[in-house]
mmCIF file of C-alpha atoms and ligand atoms in Angstrom:
data_model
loop_
_atom_site.group_PDB
_atom_site.id
_atom_site.type_symbol
_atom_site.label_atom_id
_atom_site.label_comp_id
_atom_site.label_asym_id
_atom_site.label_seq_id
_atom_site.Cartn_x
_atom_site.Cartn_y
_atom_site.Cartn_z
ATOM 1 C CA MET A 1 -12.643 9.504 19.160
ATOM 2 C CA LEU A 2 -11.917 8.930 15.441
ATOM 3 C CA GLU A 3 -10.110 11.365 13.171
ATOM 4 C CA ASN A 4 -11.691 11.514 9.775
ATOM 5 C CA ILE A 5 -10.287 12.169 6.309
ATOM 6 C CA GLN A 6 -12.496 12.175 3.242
ATOM 7 C CA VAL A 7 -11.519 10.658 -0.101
ATOM 8 C CA SER A 8 -13.626 12.853 -2.372
ATOM 9 C CA LEU A 9 -14.717 10.927 -5.435
ATOM 10 C CA GLY A 10 -18.315 12.014 -5.997
ATOM 11 C CA GLU A 11 -20.660 9.085 -5.457
ATOM 12 C CA ARG A 12 -17.674 6.831 -4.703
ATOM 13 C CA SER A 13 -16.454 9.083 -1.849
ATOM 14 C CA TYR A 14 -15.606 7.440 1.452
ATOM 15 C CA PRO A 15 -14.078 8.266 4.813
ATOM 16 C CA ILE A 16 -10.809 7.129 6.343
ATOM 17 C CA ASP A 17 -11.399 6.789 10.103
ATOM 18 C CA ILE A 18 -8.249 6.897 12.212
ATOM 19 C CA GLY A 19 -8.322 5.992 15.886
ATOM 20 C CA VAL A 20 -6.362 4.398 18.699
ATOM 21 C CA ASP A 21 -7.705 1.185 20.263
ATOM 22 C CA SER A 22 -10.808 1.694 18.147
ATOM 23 C CA LEU A 23 -11.328 -1.819 16.736
ATOM 24 C CA ASP A 24 -14.137 -2.609 19.149
ATOM 25 C CA VAL A 25 -16.243 0.306 17.842
ATOM 26 C CA LEU A 26 -15.954 -1.052 14.293
ATOM 27 C CA GLY A 27 -19.440 -2.626 14.392
ATOM 28 C CA SER A 28 -21.173 0.628 15.303
ATOM 29 C CA GLU A 29 -19.163 2.510 12.679
ATOM 30 C CA LEU A 30 -20.136 0.016 9.961
ATOM 31 C CA ALA A 31 -23.777 0.138 11.067
ATOM 32 C CA GLU A 32 -23.707 3.924 10.741
ATOM 33 C CA HIS A 33 -22.477 3.574 7.169
ATOM 34 C CA ASN A 34 -25.361 1.334 6.289
ATOM 35 C CA LEU A 35 -23.186 -1.536 5.123
ATOM 36 C CA PRO A 36 -24.502 -4.996 4.242
ATOM 37 C CA ARG A 37 -25.351 -7.115 7.268
ATOM 38 C CA ARG A 38 -23.745 -10.260 5.885
ATOM 39 C CA MET A 39 -19.998 -9.754 5.755
ATOM 40 C CA ALA A 40 -17.089 -12.058 4.875
ATOM 41 C CA ILE A 41 -14.048 -11.110 6.947
ATOM 42 C CA ILE A 42 -11.070 -12.038 4.752
ATOM 43 C CA SER A 43 -7.821 -12.216 6.702
ATOM 44 C CA ASN A 44 -4.897 -14.560 7.300
ATOM 45 C CA PRO A 45 -4.098 -16.865 10.250
ATOM 46 C CA THR A 46 -1.497 -14.487 11.754
ATOM 47 C CA ILE A 47 -3.859 -11.509 11.921
ATOM 48 C CA ASN A 48 -6.984 -13.496 12.617
ATOM 49 C CA ALA A 49 -5.346 -15.039 15.693
ATOM 50 C CA ILE A 50 -4.738 -11.565 17.160
ATOM 51 C CA TYR A 51 -7.658 -9.421 15.953
ATOM 52 C CA GLY A 52 -10.228 -11.786 14.416
ATOM 53 C CA LYS A 53 -12.219 -12.219 17.604
ATOM 54 C CA THR A 54 -12.479 -8.479 18.372
ATOM 55 C CA VAL A 55 -13.656 -7.707 14.846
ATOM 56 C CA TYR A 56 -16.069 -10.650 14.785
ATOM 57 C CA SER A 57 -17.581 -9.783 18.198
ATOM 58 C CA SER A 58 -17.914 -6.102 17.378
ATOM 59 C CA LEU A 59 -19.814 -6.953 14.182
ATOM 60 C CA LEU A 60 -22.014 -9.508 15.903
ATOM 61 C CA ALA A 61 -22.881 -7.018 18.657
ATOM 62 C CA HIS A 62 -24.164 -4.553 16.062
ATOM 63 C CA GLY A 63 -26.462 -6.829 14.128
ATOM 64 C CA PHE A 64 -24.059 -8.114 11.459
ATOM 65 C CA THR A 65 -23.672 -11.751 10.387
ATOM 66 C CA PRO A 66 -19.924 -12.146 9.973
ATOM 67 C CA LEU A 67 -18.224 -15.142 8.360
ATOM 68 C CA GLN A 68 -14.470 -15.608 8.497
ATOM 69 C CA PHE A 69 -12.141 -16.827 5.776
ATOM 70 C CA ASP A 70 -8.346 -16.922 5.917
ATOM 71 C CA ILE A 71 -5.920 -16.962 3.031
ATOM 72 C CA PRO A 72 -2.330 -18.092 3.679
ATOM 73 C CA ASP A 73 0.059 -15.433 4.981
ATOM 74 C CA GLY A 74 2.568 -14.026 2.482
ATOM 75 C CA GLU A 75 3.119 -12.065 -0.727
ATOM 76 C CA GLU A 76 3.624 -15.365 -2.593
ATOM 77 C CA TYR A 77 -0.075 -16.094 -2.020
ATOM 78 C CA LYS A 78 -1.327 -12.917 -3.704
ATOM 79 C CA THR A 79 -2.271 -15.036 -6.712
ATOM 80 C CA VAL A 80 -5.227 -15.965 -8.915
ATOM 81 C CA GLU A 81 -5.218 -19.429 -7.310
ATOM 82 C CA ILE A 82 -5.812 -17.989 -3.828
ATOM 83 C CA LEU A 83 -8.313 -15.515 -5.256
ATOM 84 C CA GLN A 84 -10.229 -18.534 -6.561
ATOM 85 C CA THR A 85 -10.472 -19.915 -2.993
ATOM 86 C CA ILE A 86 -12.131 -16.645 -1.912
ATOM 87 C CA TYR A 87 -14.684 -16.962 -4.728
ATOM 88 C CA ASP A 88 -15.263 -20.618 -3.705
ATOM 89 C CA PHE A 89 -15.926 -19.489 -0.136
ATOM 90 C CA LEU A 90 -18.328 -16.733 -1.184
ATOM 91 C CA ILE A 91 -20.241 -18.941 -3.610
ATOM 92 C CA SER A 92 -20.497 -21.924 -1.278
ATOM 93 C CA ASN A 93 -21.855 -19.583 1.418
ATOM 94 C CA GLU A 94 -24.402 -18.180 -1.034
ATOM 95 C CA PHE A 95 -23.100 -14.631 -0.994
ATOM 96 C CA ASP A 96 -25.204 -12.320 -3.124
ATOM 97 C CA ARG A 97 -25.125 -8.621 -4.042
ATOM 98 C CA GLY A 98 -26.593 -7.736 -0.662
ATOM 99 C CA CYS A 99 -23.455 -9.035 1.084
ATOM 100 C CA GLY A 100 -20.041 -7.482 1.572
ATOM 101 C CA ILE A 101 -16.372 -8.117 2.299
ATOM 102 C CA ILE A 102 -14.086 -6.870 5.051
ATOM 103 C CA ALA A 103 -10.357 -6.965 4.306
ATOM 104 C CA LEU A 104 -8.651 -7.380 7.679
ATOM 105 C CA GLY A 105 -4.907 -7.307 7.155
ATOM 106 C CA GLY A 106 -1.920 -5.780 5.438
ATOM 107 C CA GLY A 107 -1.519 -4.890 1.788
ATOM 108 C CA VAL A 108 -1.623 -8.493 0.624
ATOM 109 C CA VAL A 109 -5.012 -9.217 2.199
ATOM 110 C CA GLY A 110 -6.301 -5.760 1.223
ATOM 111 C CA ASP A 111 -5.275 -6.088 -2.431
ATOM 112 C CA ILE A 112 -6.630 -9.613 -2.973
ATOM 113 C CA ALA A 113 -9.823 -9.191 -0.909
ATOM 114 C CA GLY A 114 -10.437 -5.859 -2.664
ATOM 115 C CA PHE A 115 -10.036 -7.537 -6.044
ATOM 116 C CA ALA A 116 -12.428 -10.288 -4.973
ATOM 117 C CA ALA A 117 -14.946 -7.580 -4.006
ATOM 118 C CA ALA A 118 -14.389 -5.793 -7.332
ATOM 119 C CA THR A 119 -15.050 -8.885 -9.407
ATOM 120 C CA PHE A 120 -17.473 -11.077 -7.440
ATOM 121 C CA LEU A 121 -20.944 -10.661 -8.984
ATOM 122 C CA ARG A 122 -19.427 -7.656 -10.850
ATOM 123 C CA GLY A 123 -18.765 -5.895 -7.574
ATOM 124 C CA ILE A 124 -19.932 -6.017 -3.970
ATOM 125 C CA PRO A 125 -19.188 -3.445 -1.225
ATOM 126 C CA TYR A 126 -16.064 -3.822 0.865
ATOM 127 C CA VAL A 127 -14.311 -2.229 3.810
ATOM 128 C CA GLN A 128 -10.579 -1.956 4.414
ATOM 129 C CA ILE A 129 -9.258 -2.536 7.927
ATOM 130 C CA PRO A 130 -5.527 -2.130 7.331
ATOM 131 C CA THR A 131 -3.353 -3.711 10.015
ATOM 132 C CA THR A 132 0.159 -2.873 8.781
ATOM 133 C CA LEU A 133 1.687 0.579 8.635
ATOM 134 C CA LEU A 134 2.101 0.215 4.876
ATOM 135 C CA ALA A 135 -1.565 -0.639 4.438
ATOM 136 C CA GLN A 136 -2.649 2.205 6.749
ATOM 137 C CA VAL A 137 -0.730 4.876 4.858
ATOM 138 C CA ASP A 138 -1.021 3.536 1.344
ATOM 139 C CA SER A 139 -2.578 0.319 0.080
ATOM 140 C CA SER A 140 -5.969 0.571 1.828
ATOM 141 C CA VAL A 141 -6.614 4.020 0.358
ATOM 142 C CA GLY A 142 -7.355 4.689 -3.302
ATOM 143 C CA GLY A 143 -8.995 1.519 -4.551
ATOM 144 C CA LYS A 144 -6.114 -0.212 -6.319
ATOM 145 C CA THR A 145 -6.791 -3.931 -6.003
ATOM 146 C CA ALA A 146 -4.762 -6.709 -7.611
ATOM 147 C CA VAL A 147 -3.018 -10.048 -7.602
ATOM 148 C CA ASN A 148 0.488 -10.771 -8.861
ATOM 149 C CA HIS A 149 1.475 -12.778 -11.924
ATOM 150 C CA ASP A 150 4.689 -14.823 -12.174
ATOM 151 C CA LEU A 151 5.878 -12.272 -14.723
ATOM 152 C CA GLY A 152 5.064 -9.135 -12.785
ATOM 153 C CA LYS A 153 3.606 -7.425 -9.720
ATOM 154 C CA ASN A 154 -0.080 -6.511 -9.574
ATOM 155 C CA LEU A 155 -0.550 -7.217 -13.277
ATOM 156 C CA ILE A 156 -4.127 -8.439 -12.796
ATOM 157 C CA GLY A 157 -6.372 -6.005 -10.967
ATOM 158 C CA ALA A 158 -9.016 -3.316 -10.905
ATOM 159 C CA PHE A 159 -9.679 0.144 -9.536
ATOM 160 C CA TYR A 160 -12.429 -0.412 -7.000
ATOM 161 C CA GLN A 161 -12.994 1.906 -4.061
ATOM 162 C CA PRO A 162 -13.904 0.665 -0.577
ATOM 163 C CA GLU A 163 -16.903 1.996 1.344
ATOM 164 C CA LEU A 164 -14.752 2.860 4.338
ATOM 165 C CA VAL A 165 -11.158 2.616 5.533
ATOM 166 C CA PHE A 166 -10.988 1.955 9.268
ATOM 167 C CA ILE A 167 -7.555 2.472 10.850
ATOM 168 C CA ASP A 168 -6.709 1.535 14.429
ATOM 169 C CA ILE A 169 -3.089 2.508 14.994
ATOM 170 C CA ALA A 170 -2.888 0.377 18.160
ATOM 171 C CA VAL A 171 -2.749 -2.764 15.984
ATOM 172 C CA LEU A 172 0.730 -1.691 14.910
ATOM 173 C CA ASP A 173 1.965 -2.731 18.377
ATOM 174 C CA THR A 174 1.982 -6.375 17.307
ATOM 175 C CA LEU A 175 3.634 -5.805 13.941
ATOM 176 C CA GLU A 176 7.156 -7.187 13.496
ATOM 177 C CA TYR A 177 9.854 -4.525 13.249
ATOM 178 C CA ARG A 178 10.771 -5.391 9.655
ATOM 179 C CA ASP A 179 7.134 -5.017 8.556
ATOM 180 C CA PHE A 180 6.775 -1.811 10.545
ATOM 181 C CA VAL A 181 9.737 -0.049 8.927
ATOM 182 C CA ALA A 182 8.710 -1.321 5.480
ATOM 183 C CA GLY A 183 5.642 0.909 5.867
ATOM 184 C CA ILE A 184 7.831 3.898 6.699
ATOM 185 C CA ALA A 185 9.277 3.729 3.170
ATOM 186 C CA GLU A 186 5.888 4.778 1.763
ATOM 187 C CA ILE A 187 5.668 7.577 4.359
ATOM 188 C CA VAL A 188 9.080 8.897 3.270
ATOM 189 C CA LYS A 189 7.784 8.693 -0.316
ATOM 190 C CA TYR A 190 5.031 11.210 0.482
ATOM 191 C CA GLY A 191 7.604 13.670 1.804
ATOM 192 C CA VAL A 192 9.801 13.316 -1.276
ATOM 193 C CA ILE A 193 7.024 13.577 -3.852
ATOM 194 C CA ARG A 194 4.779 16.167 -2.250
ATOM 195 C CA ASP A 195 5.809 17.810 0.983
ATOM 196 C CA TYR A 196 9.265 19.113 1.872
ATOM 197 C CA ASP A 197 8.168 20.202 5.373
ATOM 198 C CA PHE A 198 6.867 16.700 6.081
ATOM 199 C CA PHE A 199 10.196 15.266 4.903
ATOM 200 C CA CYS A 200 12.002 17.574 7.378
ATOM 201 C CA TRP A 201 9.538 16.576 10.118
ATOM 202 C CA LEU A 202 10.394 12.923 9.446
ATOM 203 C CA GLU A 203 14.114 13.715 9.671
ATOM 204 C CA ASN A 204 13.457 15.271 13.092
ATOM 205 C CA ASN A 205 11.201 12.496 14.395
ATOM 206 C CA VAL A 206 12.986 9.292 13.465
ATOM 207 C CA GLN A 207 13.282 7.987 17.013
ATOM 208 C CA GLN A 208 9.710 8.888 17.997
ATOM 209 C CA ILE A 209 8.385 6.976 14.991
ATOM 210 C CA LYS A 210 10.660 3.985 15.572
ATOM 211 C CA ASP A 211 9.451 3.959 19.186
ATOM 212 C CA LYS A 212 5.857 3.964 17.879
ATOM 213 C CA ASP A 213 5.144 7.121 19.837
ATOM 214 C CA ARG A 214 1.371 7.451 19.418
ATOM 215 C CA GLU A 215 1.323 11.176 18.734
ATOM 216 C CA ALA A 216 4.089 10.976 16.136
ATOM 217 C CA LEU A 217 2.500 7.949 14.467
ATOM 218 C CA MET A 218 -0.905 9.592 14.371
ATOM 219 C CA TYR A 219 0.609 12.655 12.729
ATOM 220 C CA ALA A 220 2.577 10.630 10.146
ATOM 221 C CA ILE A 221 -0.380 8.382 9.263
ATOM 222 C CA ASN A 222 -2.837 11.259 9.090
ATOM 223 C CA LYS A 223 -0.508 13.340 6.922
ATOM 224 C CA SER A 224 0.199 10.395 4.586
ATOM 225 C CA CYS A 225 -3.512 9.603 4.199
ATOM 226 C CA CYS A 226 -4.290 13.282 3.507
ATOM 227 C CA ILE A 227 -1.662 13.416 0.757
ATOM 228 C CA LYS A 228 -2.832 10.157 -0.789
ATOM 229 C CA ALA A 229 -6.527 11.109 -0.530
ATOM 230 C CA GLU A 230 -5.868 14.419 -2.267
ATOM 231 C CA ILE A 231 -3.935 12.787 -5.128
ATOM 232 C CA VAL A 232 -6.505 10.015 -5.600
ATOM 233 C CA ALA A 233 -9.346 12.554 -5.574
ATOM 234 C CA ALA A 234 -7.590 14.470 -8.350
ATOM 235 C CA ASP A 235 -6.926 11.397 -10.493
ATOM 236 C CA GLU A 236 -8.672 8.209 -9.447
ATOM 237 C CA ARG A 237 -7.538 5.974 -12.320
ATOM 238 C CA GLU A 238 -3.954 7.152 -12.767
ATOM 239 C CA GLY A 239 -4.483 9.134 -15.938
ATOM 240 C CA SER A 240 -2.174 11.897 -14.673
ATOM 241 C CA VAL A 241 -1.013 12.984 -11.218
ATOM 242 C CA ARG A 242 -1.654 9.664 -9.444
ATOM 243 C CA ALA A 243 1.356 8.259 -11.306
ATOM 244 C CA ILE A 244 3.598 10.174 -8.886
ATOM 245 C CA LEU A 245 2.611 7.693 -6.150
ATOM 246 C CA ASN A 246 4.668 5.160 -8.095
ATOM 247 C CA TYR A 247 7.902 6.947 -7.160
ATOM 248 C CA GLY A 248 10.500 4.207 -6.558
ATOM 249 C CA HIS A 249 8.027 1.493 -7.521
ATOM 250 C CA THR A 250 9.134 0.485 -11.027
ATOM 251 C CA PHE A 251 12.556 -0.570 -9.790
ATOM 252 C CA GLY A 252 11.077 -1.803 -6.495
ATOM 253 C CA HIS A 253 8.631 -4.086 -8.287
ATOM 254 C CA ALA A 254 11.538 -5.498 -10.328
ATOM 255 C CA ILE A 255 13.386 -6.373 -7.098
ATOM 256 C CA GLU A 256 10.293 -8.063 -5.656
ATOM 257 C CA LYS A 257 9.741 -10.096 -8.797
ATOM 258 C CA LEU A 258 13.371 -11.061 -9.436
ATOM 259 C CA SER A 259 13.976 -12.143 -5.848
ATOM 260 C CA GLY A 260 10.792 -14.236 -5.787
ATOM 261 C CA TYR A 261 7.722 -12.674 -4.193
ATOM 262 C CA GLY A 262 8.017 -12.531 -0.410
ATOM 263 C CA GLU A 263 11.819 -12.438 -0.115
ATOM 264 C CA TRP A 264 11.880 -8.636 -0.100
ATOM 265 C CA LYS A 265 9.087 -6.716 1.633
ATOM 266 C CA HIS A 266 7.317 -4.307 -0.711
ATOM 267 C CA GLY A 267 8.399 -1.283 1.355
ATOM 268 C CA GLU A 268 12.023 -2.453 1.417
ATOM 269 C CA ALA A 269 12.050 -2.784 -2.366
ATOM 270 C CA VAL A 270 10.448 0.664 -2.703
ATOM 271 C CA SER A 271 13.152 2.079 -0.414
ATOM 272 C CA VAL A 272 15.881 0.920 -2.799
ATOM 273 C CA GLY A 273 13.750 2.033 -5.760
ATOM 274 C CA MET A 274 13.547 5.552 -4.306
ATOM 275 C CA VAL A 275 17.318 5.745 -3.939
ATOM 276 C CA VAL A 276 17.709 4.635 -7.563
ATOM 277 C CA ALA A 277 15.122 7.228 -8.669
ATOM 278 C CA ALA A 278 16.906 9.936 -6.660
ATOM 279 C CA LYS A 279 20.261 9.062 -8.268
ATOM 280 C CA ILE A 280 18.744 9.222 -11.760
ATOM 281 C CA SER A 281 17.123 12.545 -10.829
ATOM 282 C CA CYS A 282 20.513 13.885 -9.742
ATOM 283 C CA GLN A 283 22.154 12.741 -12.986
ATOM 284 C CA ARG A 284 19.483 14.679 -14.858
ATOM 285 C CA ASN A 285 20.104 17.770 -12.731
ATOM 286 C CA LEU A 286 16.671 17.597 -11.172
ATOM 287 C CA CYS A 287 18.051 17.454 -7.658
ATOM 288 C CA SER A 288 21.372 17.926 -5.905
ATOM 289 C CA GLN A 289 23.746 15.287 -4.566
ATOM 290 C CA LEU A 290 22.831 16.576 -1.100
ATOM 291 C CA ASP A 291 19.155 15.768 -1.768
ATOM 292 C CA VAL A 292 20.130 12.209 -2.732
ATOM 293 C CA GLU A 293 22.164 11.896 0.467
ATOM 294 C CA ARG A 294 19.301 13.202 2.617
ATOM 295 C CA ILE A 295 16.833 10.728 1.103
ATOM 296 C CA CYS A 296 19.332 7.909 1.522
ATOM 297 C CA SER A 297 20.186 8.888 5.114
ATOM 298 C CA LEU A 298 16.552 9.131 6.147
ATOM 299 C CA LEU A 299 15.802 5.662 4.784
ATOM 300 C CA LYS A 300 18.910 4.280 6.500
ATOM 301 C CA ALA A 301 17.895 5.941 9.767
ATOM 302 C CA PHE A 302 14.704 3.872 9.573
ATOM 303 C CA ASP A 303 16.818 0.731 9.009
ATOM 304 C CA LEU A 304 15.599 0.436 5.444
ATOM 305 C CA PRO A 305 17.822 -0.963 2.660
ATOM 306 C CA THR A 306 19.319 1.440 0.128
ATOM 307 C CA GLU A 307 21.498 -0.898 -1.984
ATOM 308 C CA SER A 308 20.166 -2.844 -4.965
ATOM 309 C CA PRO A 309 20.446 -6.628 -4.862
ATOM 310 C CA SER A 310 22.932 -7.839 -7.478
ATOM 311 C CA PHE A 311 20.792 -9.020 -10.348
ATOM 312 C CA GLU A 312 22.040 -8.537 -13.908
ATOM 313 C CA LEU A 313 21.153 -5.241 -15.572
ATOM 314 C CA SER A 314 19.449 -7.269 -18.324
ATOM 315 C CA GLU A 315 17.215 -8.952 -15.718
ATOM 316 C CA TYR A 316 16.226 -5.614 -14.173
ATOM 317 C CA VAL A 317 15.514 -4.156 -17.600
ATOM 318 C CA ALA A 318 13.454 -7.156 -18.760
ATOM 319 C CA SER A 319 11.449 -6.971 -15.561
ATOM 320 C CA MET A 320 10.867 -3.216 -15.786
ATOM 321 C CA ARG A 321 9.707 -3.603 -19.407
ATOM 322 C CA LEU A 322 6.771 -5.649 -18.124
ATOM 323 C CA ASP A 323 5.790 -2.951 -15.646
ATOM 324 C CA LYS A 324 2.290 -1.524 -15.955
ATOM 325 C CA LYS A 325 3.794 1.915 -16.474
ATOM 326 C CA VAL A 326 5.355 0.931 -19.833
ATOM 327 C CA LYS A 327 3.439 2.288 -22.808
ATOM 328 C CA GLN A 328 4.497 1.315 -26.326
ATOM 329 C CA GLY A 329 7.981 0.423 -25.128
ATOM 330 C CA ASP A 330 8.620 3.652 -23.229
ATOM 331 C CA LEU A 331 8.935 3.647 -19.485
ATOM 332 C CA THR A 332 7.759 6.715 -17.610
ATOM 333 C CA LEU A 333 9.841 7.290 -14.509
ATOM 334 C CA VAL A 334 8.832 9.423 -11.555
ATOM 335 C CA LEU A 335 11.840 11.585 -10.685
ATOM 336 C CA ASN A 336 12.255 13.969 -7.773
ATOM 337 C CA SER A 337 12.733 17.628 -8.394
ATOM 338 C CA GLY A 338 14.652 18.590 -5.253
ATOM 339 C CA ILE A 339 12.731 17.191 -2.296
ATOM 340 C CA GLY A 340 8.979 17.751 -2.146
ATOM 341 C CA ASP A 341 8.190 17.776 -5.832
ATOM 342 C CA VAL A 342 8.415 15.377 -8.767
ATOM 343 C CA VAL A 343 8.362 15.266 -12.548
ATOM 344 C CA LEU A 344 7.474 12.438 -14.923
ATOM 345 C CA GLN A 345 10.022 11.641 -17.614
ATOM 346 C CA LYS A 346 9.704 9.192 -20.478
ATOM 347 C CA ILE A 347 12.737 6.940 -20.791
ATOM 348 C CA ALA A 348 13.272 5.259 -24.146
ATOM 349 C CA ASN A 349 16.822 4.007 -23.456
ATOM 350 C CA ILE A 350 16.128 2.071 -20.249
ATOM 351 C CA GLU A 351 19.413 0.060 -20.365
ATOM 352 C CA GLU A 352 21.573 3.149 -20.737
ATOM 353 C CA VAL A 353 19.921 5.054 -17.890
ATOM 354 C CA PHE A 354 20.051 2.198 -15.393
ATOM 355 C CA SER A 355 23.545 1.003 -16.406
ATOM 356 C CA THR A 356 25.013 4.192 -14.957
ATOM 357 C CA ILE A 357 23.283 3.646 -11.609
ATOM 358 C CA LEU A 358 23.585 -0.097 -10.977
HETATM 359 P P1 NAD B 1 1.645 -7.949 4.227
HETATM 360 O O1 NAD B 1 0.232 -7.752 3.931
HETATM 361 O O2 NAD B 1 2.303 -9.171 3.711
HETATM 362 O O3 NAD B 1 1.834 -7.897 5.817
HETATM 363 C C1 NAD B 1 3.124 -8.094 6.354
HETATM 364 C C2 NAD B 1 3.113 -9.137 7.467
HETATM 365 O O4 NAD B 1 2.550 -8.560 8.645
HETATM 366 C C3 NAD B 1 2.299 -10.376 7.170
HETATM 367 O O5 NAD B 1 2.984 -11.500 7.631
HETATM 368 C C4 NAD B 1 1.024 -10.158 7.986
HETATM 369 O O6 NAD B 1 0.401 -11.367 8.349
HETATM 370 C C5 NAD B 1 1.568 -9.450 9.184
HETATM 371 N N1 NAD B 1 0.632 -8.583 9.898
HETATM 372 C C6 NAD B 1 -0.271 -7.726 9.363
HETATM 373 N N2 NAD B 1 -0.811 -6.967 10.318
HETATM 374 C C7 NAD B 1 -0.286 -7.362 11.481
HETATM 375 C C8 NAD B 1 -0.429 -6.932 12.823
HETATM 376 N N3 NAD B 1 -1.202 -5.885 13.148
HETATM 377 N N4 NAD B 1 0.254 -7.575 13.797
HETATM 378 C C9 NAD B 1 1.089 -8.586 13.466
HETATM 379 N N5 NAD B 1 1.323 -9.009 12.212
HETATM 380 C C10 NAD B 1 0.632 -8.407 11.229
HETATM 381 O O7 NAD B 1 2.534 -6.729 3.725
HETATM 382 P P2 NAD B 1 2.235 -5.164 3.585
HETATM 383 O O8 NAD B 1 3.554 -4.515 3.647
HETATM 384 O O9 NAD B 1 1.165 -4.721 4.473
HETATM 385 O O10 NAD B 1 1.658 -5.033 2.100
HETATM 386 C C11 NAD B 1 2.434 -5.293 0.955
HETATM 387 C C12 NAD B 1 1.511 -5.437 -0.231
HETATM 388 O O11 NAD B 1 0.786 -4.233 -0.432
HETATM 389 C C13 NAD B 1 2.210 -5.738 -1.531
HETATM 390 O O12 NAD B 1 1.558 -6.799 -2.186
HETATM 391 C C14 NAD B 1 2.062 -4.481 -2.339
HETATM 392 O O13 NAD B 1 2.037 -4.704 -3.724
HETATM 393 C C15 NAD B 1 0.749 -3.966 -1.836
HETATM 394 N N6 NAD B 1 0.542 -2.525 -2.026
HETATM 395 C C16 NAD B 1 -0.613 -2.119 -2.600
HETATM 396 C C17 NAD B 1 -0.867 -0.779 -2.776
HETATM 397 C C18 NAD B 1 -2.189 -0.339 -3.340
HETATM 398 O O14 NAD B 1 -2.337 0.853 -3.630
HETATM 399 N N7 NAD B 1 -3.151 -1.212 -3.466
HETATM 400 C C19 NAD B 1 0.068 0.168 -2.357
HETATM 401 C C20 NAD B 1 1.245 -0.266 -1.763
HETATM 402 C C21 NAD B 1 1.473 -1.627 -1.602
HETATM 403 N N1 LIG B 2 0.428 2.942 -4.401
HETATM 404 C C1 LIG B 2 0.184 3.606 -5.636
HETATM 405 C C2 LIG B 2 -1.209 4.103 -5.792
HETATM 406 O O1 LIG B 2 -2.066 3.872 -4.965
HETATM 407 O O2 LIG B 2 -1.508 4.721 -6.765
#
């Protein structure tokens, strides 16, 4: 039995299917959606070793011709060089516009395989099968695809929506604890930016979530996907409200880049970025000190980091200046107004603002 959330984008609309132990019905679900029969399953060796066979067999059993291709495991491989190996694989296997891609993995696989789908032959259909919590609540939904550049996160990419997002929450059982809690950072983000009641629910369900209680996880994932789907439907290409999903990300991306991609998990960096954003919000009288403490405490309760690594202010500032959100030298920060709402504020004096926080 799959729960279903719709991302409503006119002709680019697609469903998010959420189930438990549902991977083996993937083939029938894809067949129902009339997807190409020839599919490249892009994954990595870690995930392929656990779930590759189930996905492959399910596709085969429903008339698909799956081919498997692994990229190396790790954020440091979300690069144009690895993207090139995906193109090589598709071209050497004579993929054409009647073929498709399945991204089987976390945010790294999803982002790079999605970008391959967006650009190969000017776009072929693809499906997201997110296998980390972070990918299930965030990166697989909304069509942001990208690779990193040495000078900045996700600087090369495209908006390109999948045909379907297929979530099996049982795959989270094999996820390492550090990767699991990294995904919780994005869940906390939804509470802070959009839903005070959800934030309170998270405060009251820390242990259930950490224990991977199925009911609690289903609720948190469903709620997160609903919030993201609604925001993406309102603003697919980040012309307005979608920017609020970047809460904590400008500073988080700087941490990821400065520490060398892969050292910090994306969700861990976002956790610290949210604390920094909350402190700036408090300084600007947008929220109370108590709000900052609640955000900080909730992240700590999930064993997430809340302290910035000690890079020089000048390094943070230089890195943030290269962020995608900078326009003509001004950085737009997403700041929380209390808990459950946000505002966007343009910051011209980046050094000054961050010097008081770091
Ligand atoms: P990840 O993809 O690196 O996965 C983390 C680790 O978990 C990897 O080692 C992976 O092999 C392993 N893994 C994945 N699923 C597993 C499973 N079920 N069992 C065991 N191991 C498993 O990291 P992530 O946190 O999923 O994604 C981070 C990336 O997502 C970053 O590159 C970030 O920029 C991107 N992101 C994109 C968006 C977007 O909107 N496109 C949003 C948020 C984050
Ligand atoms: N993770 C930010 C976005 O999807 O817009």
